[in-house]
Coordinates of C-alpha atoms and ligand atoms in Angstrom, one line a residue:
X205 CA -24.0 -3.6 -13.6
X206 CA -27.7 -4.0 -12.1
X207 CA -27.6 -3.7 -8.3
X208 CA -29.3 -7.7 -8.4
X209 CA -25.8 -8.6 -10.0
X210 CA -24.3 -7.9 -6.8
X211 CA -26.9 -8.9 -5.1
X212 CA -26.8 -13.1 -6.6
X213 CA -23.2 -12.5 -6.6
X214 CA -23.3 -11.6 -2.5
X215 CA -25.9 -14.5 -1.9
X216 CA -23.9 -17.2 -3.4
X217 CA -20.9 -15.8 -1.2
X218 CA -23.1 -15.8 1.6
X219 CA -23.9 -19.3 1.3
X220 CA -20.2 -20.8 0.2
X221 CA -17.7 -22.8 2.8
X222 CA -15.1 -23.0 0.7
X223 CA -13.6 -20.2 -1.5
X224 CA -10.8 -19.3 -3.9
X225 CA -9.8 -15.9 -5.2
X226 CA -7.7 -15.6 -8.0
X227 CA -6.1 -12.0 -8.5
X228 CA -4.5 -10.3 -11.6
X229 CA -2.3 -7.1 -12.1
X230 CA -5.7 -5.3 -12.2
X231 CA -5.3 -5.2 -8.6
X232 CA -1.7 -4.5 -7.7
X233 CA -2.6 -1.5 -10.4
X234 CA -5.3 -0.2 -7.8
X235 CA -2.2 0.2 -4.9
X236 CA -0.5 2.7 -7.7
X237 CA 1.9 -0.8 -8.8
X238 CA 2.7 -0.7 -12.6
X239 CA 2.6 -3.9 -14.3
X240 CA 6.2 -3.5 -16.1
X241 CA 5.1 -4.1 -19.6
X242 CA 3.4 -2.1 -22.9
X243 CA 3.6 1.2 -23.2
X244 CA 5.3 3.2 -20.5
X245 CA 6.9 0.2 -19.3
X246 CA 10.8 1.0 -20.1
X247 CA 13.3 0.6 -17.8
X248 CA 17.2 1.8 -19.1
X249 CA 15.7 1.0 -22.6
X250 CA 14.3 -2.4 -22.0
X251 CA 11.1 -3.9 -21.8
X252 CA 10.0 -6.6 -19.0
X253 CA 9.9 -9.1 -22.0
X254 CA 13.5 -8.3 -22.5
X255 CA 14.4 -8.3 -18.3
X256 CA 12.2 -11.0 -17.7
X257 CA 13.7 -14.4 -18.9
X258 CA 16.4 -16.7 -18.0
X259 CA 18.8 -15.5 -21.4
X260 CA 18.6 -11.7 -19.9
X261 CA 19.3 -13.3 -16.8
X262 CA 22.3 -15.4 -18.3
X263 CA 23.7 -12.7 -20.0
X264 CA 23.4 -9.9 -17.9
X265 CA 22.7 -10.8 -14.0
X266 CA 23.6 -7.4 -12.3
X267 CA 21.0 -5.8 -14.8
X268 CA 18.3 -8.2 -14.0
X269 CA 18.8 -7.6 -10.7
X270 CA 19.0 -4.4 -10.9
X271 CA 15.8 -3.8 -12.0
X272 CA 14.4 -5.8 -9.3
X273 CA 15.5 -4.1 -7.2
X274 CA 14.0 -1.3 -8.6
X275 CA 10.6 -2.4 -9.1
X276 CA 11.1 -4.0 -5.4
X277 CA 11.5 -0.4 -4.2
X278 CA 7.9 0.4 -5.6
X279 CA 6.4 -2.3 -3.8
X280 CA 7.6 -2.0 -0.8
X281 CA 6.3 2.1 -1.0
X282 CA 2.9 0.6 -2.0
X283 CA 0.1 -0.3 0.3
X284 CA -3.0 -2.9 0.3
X285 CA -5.7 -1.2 -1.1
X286 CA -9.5 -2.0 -0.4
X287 CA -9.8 -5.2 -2.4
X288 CA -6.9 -6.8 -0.9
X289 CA -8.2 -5.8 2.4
X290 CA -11.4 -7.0 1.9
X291 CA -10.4 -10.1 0.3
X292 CA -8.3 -10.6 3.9
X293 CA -10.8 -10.1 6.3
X294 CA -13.3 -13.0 4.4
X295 CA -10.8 -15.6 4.9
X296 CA -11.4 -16.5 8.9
X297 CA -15.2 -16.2 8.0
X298 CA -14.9 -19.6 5.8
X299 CA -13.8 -23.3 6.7
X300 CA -11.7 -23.0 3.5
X301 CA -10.0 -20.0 1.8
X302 CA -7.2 -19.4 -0.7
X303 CA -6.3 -16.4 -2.8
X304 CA -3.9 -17.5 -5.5
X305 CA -2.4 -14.8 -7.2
X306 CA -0.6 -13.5 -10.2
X307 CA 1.0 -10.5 -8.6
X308 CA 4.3 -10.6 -7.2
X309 CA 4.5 -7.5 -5.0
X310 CA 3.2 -9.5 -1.8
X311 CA 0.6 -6.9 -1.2
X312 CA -2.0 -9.7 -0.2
X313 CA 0.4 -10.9 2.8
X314 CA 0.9 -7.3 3.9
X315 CA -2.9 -7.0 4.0
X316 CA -3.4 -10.4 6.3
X317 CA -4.3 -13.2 4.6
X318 CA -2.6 -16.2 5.3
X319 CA -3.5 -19.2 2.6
X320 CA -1.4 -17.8 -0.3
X321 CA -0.6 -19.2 -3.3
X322 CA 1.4 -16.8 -5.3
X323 CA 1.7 -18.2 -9.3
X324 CA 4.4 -16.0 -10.2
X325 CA 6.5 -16.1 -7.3
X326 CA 7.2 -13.3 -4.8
X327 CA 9.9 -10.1 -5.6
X328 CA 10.5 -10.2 -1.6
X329 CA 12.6 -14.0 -2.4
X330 CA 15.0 -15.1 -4.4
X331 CA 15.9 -18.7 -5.2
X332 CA 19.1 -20.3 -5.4
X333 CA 20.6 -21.3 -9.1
X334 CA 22.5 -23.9 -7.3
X335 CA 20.1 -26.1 -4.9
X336 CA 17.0 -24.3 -5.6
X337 CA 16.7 -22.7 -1.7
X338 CA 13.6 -20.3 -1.5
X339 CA 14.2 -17.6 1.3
X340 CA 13.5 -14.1 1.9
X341 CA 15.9 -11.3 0.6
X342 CA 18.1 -9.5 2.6
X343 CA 17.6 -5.9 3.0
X344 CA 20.9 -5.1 2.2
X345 CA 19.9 -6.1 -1.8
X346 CA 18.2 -2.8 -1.7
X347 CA 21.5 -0.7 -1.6
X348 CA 22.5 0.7 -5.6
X349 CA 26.1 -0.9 -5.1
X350 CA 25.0 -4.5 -4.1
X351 CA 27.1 -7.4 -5.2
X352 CA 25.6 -10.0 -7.0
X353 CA 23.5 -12.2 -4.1
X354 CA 24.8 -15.3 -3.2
X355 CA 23.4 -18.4 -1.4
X356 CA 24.5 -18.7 1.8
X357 CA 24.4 -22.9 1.7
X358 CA 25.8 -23.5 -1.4
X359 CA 27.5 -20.4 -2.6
X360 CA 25.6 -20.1 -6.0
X361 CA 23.8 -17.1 -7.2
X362 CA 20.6 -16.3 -6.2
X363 CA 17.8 -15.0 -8.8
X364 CA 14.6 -13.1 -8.2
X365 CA 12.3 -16.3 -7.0
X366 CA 9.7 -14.7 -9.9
X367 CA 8.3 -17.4 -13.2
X368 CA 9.7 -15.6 -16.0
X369 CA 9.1 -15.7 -19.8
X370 CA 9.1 -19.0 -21.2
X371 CA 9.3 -20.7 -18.0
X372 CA 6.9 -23.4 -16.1
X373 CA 5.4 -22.5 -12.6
X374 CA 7.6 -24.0 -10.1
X375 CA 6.4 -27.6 -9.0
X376 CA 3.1 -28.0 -6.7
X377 CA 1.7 -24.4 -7.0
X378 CA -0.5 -24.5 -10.3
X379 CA -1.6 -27.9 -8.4
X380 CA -2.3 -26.2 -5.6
X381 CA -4.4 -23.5 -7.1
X382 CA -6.4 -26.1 -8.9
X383 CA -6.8 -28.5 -5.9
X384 CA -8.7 -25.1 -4.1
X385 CA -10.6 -24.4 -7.5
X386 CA -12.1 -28.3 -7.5
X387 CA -12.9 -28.4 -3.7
X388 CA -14.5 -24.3 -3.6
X389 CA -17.8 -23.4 -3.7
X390 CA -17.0 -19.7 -4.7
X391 CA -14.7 -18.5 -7.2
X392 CA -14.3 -15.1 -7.4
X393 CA -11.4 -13.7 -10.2
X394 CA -10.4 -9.8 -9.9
X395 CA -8.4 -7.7 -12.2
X396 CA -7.0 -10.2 -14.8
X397 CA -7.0 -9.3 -17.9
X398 CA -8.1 -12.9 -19.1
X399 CA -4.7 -13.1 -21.4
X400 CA -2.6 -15.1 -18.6
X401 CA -4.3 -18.6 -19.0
X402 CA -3.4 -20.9 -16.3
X403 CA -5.3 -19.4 -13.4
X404 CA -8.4 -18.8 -15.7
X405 CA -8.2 -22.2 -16.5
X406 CA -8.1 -23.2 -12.5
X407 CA -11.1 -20.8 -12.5
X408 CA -12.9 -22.2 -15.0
X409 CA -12.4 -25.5 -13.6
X410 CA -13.7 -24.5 -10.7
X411 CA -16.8 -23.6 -12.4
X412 CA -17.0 -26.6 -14.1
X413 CA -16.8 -29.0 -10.7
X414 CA -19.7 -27.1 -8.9
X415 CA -18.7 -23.6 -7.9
X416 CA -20.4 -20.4 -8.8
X417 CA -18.1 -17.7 -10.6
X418 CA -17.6 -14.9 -10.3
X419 CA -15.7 -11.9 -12.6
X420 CA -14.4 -8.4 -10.8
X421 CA -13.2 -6.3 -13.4
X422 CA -14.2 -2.6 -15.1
X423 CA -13.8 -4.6 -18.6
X424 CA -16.2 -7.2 -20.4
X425 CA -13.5 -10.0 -21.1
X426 CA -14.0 -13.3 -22.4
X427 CA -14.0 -14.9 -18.8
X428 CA -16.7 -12.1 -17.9
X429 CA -18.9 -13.9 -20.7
X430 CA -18.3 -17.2 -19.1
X431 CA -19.3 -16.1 -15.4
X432 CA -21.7 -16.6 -13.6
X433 CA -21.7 -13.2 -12.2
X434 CA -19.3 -10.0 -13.6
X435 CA -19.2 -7.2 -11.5
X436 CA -18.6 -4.4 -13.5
X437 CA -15.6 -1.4 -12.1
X438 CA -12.5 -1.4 -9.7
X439 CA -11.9 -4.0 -7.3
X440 CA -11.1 -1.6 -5.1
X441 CA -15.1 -1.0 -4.9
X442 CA -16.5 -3.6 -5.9
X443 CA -15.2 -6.4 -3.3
X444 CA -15.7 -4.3 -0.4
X445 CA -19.6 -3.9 -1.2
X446 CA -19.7 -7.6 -2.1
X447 CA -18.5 -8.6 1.3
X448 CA -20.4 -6.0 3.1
X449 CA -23.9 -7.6 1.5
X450 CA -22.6 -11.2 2.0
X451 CA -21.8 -10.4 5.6
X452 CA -25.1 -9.3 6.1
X453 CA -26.9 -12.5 4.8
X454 CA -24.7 -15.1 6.9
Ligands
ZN147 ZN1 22.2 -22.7 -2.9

């Protein structure tokens, strides 16, 4: 990557109102959070394409849950690291901001930003099988020997509030995410791996109504072709050193 990369990249920034930032597992990966799947990614013998869906769910609740509660563990050891920090303190700086987000590990509220949209859901909620409540969990799901959680209004169980394997995104979010993409004058995309298509899609449509693009990741991918900028290494560095040059041109 040519320092005048980051340099048009920091400029456009510079210059934008309103802004979206779409994140991938690229950057939960840089706080030390796995991303459950491929090689490595066993749990008791399973895979997360094998934990992850509503039949698992069906047939086996307490092991689904389970292993939520496992991976929950993990997030709640991890911290923000630079990009989410970074990506936290732009948002008062612009009349419009969102981060929409693929990760589930609520690392992006934990660093400060506020106008989250999080595409996959959040491991720190569950939602209700019964009348579809969203809420916080309860701390005392983190115990080994917890009984299966129930809703408290309706008595149903409670699942992980997470979009799972051959399931939609839950109703206004993808609509969200796109509404900020059509309205933003900066797009800026950080650790995806390009193979979870929706939010490259409400990227790309972004691009296509009028805002400049831009790709964070240490891999050429096909959206790193189709940006107008791709910064090349960790987001970890890279967004930090964006928003230190874009500060300066303001
Ligand atoms: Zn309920």
């Amino acid at each position: 990557m040519s320092s005048s990369v980051l340099e048009r990249a920091a400029l456009a920034l510079s210059g934008a109102r309103t802004v979206l930032i779409v994140t991938g597992a690229g950057v939960s990966a840089e706080s030390g959070i796995p991303t459950f799947r491929g090689a490595g990614g066993l749990w008791e013998g399973f895979r997360a394409e094998e934990l992850a869906t509503p039949g698992a769910f069906a047939d086996n609740p307490e092991r689904v849950w389970r292993w939520y509660r496992w991976r929950r563990r993990i997030c709640l050891q991890s911290e923000p690291n630079p990009a989410h920090l970074s990506i936290a303190e732009m948002e008062p700086a612009f009349d419009a901001f969102q981060v929409a987000t693929q990760n589930v590990d609520g690392l992006h509220r934990q660093a400060g930003s506020r106008n989250i949209v999080e595409l996959h859901g959040c491991i720190h909620r569950s939602r209700c099988t019964g009348c579809g409540e969203v809420r916080d969990l309860p701390d005392e799901i983190d115990a080994d020997d917890a009984p299966l959680p129930a809703c408290r209004r309706c008595g149903k169980m409670l699942r992980p509030h997470i979009v799972w394997f051959g399931e939609t995104y839950q109703p206004g979010v993808l609509e969200s995410a796109q509404a900020a993409a059509e309205a933003a004058d900066f797009v800026l995309v950080a650790g995806t791996s390009a193979s979870v298509w929706p939010p490259i899609a409400v990227a790309l449509h972004g691009q296509r109504t009028g805002a400049y693009l831009v790709d964070v990741n240490p891999d050429t991918t096909s959206l790193s072709d189709r940006a107008d900028a791709h910064l090349t290494g960790a987001a970890g560095a890279i967004l930090p050193a964006l928003w230190e040059r874009a500060r300066s041109l303001r």
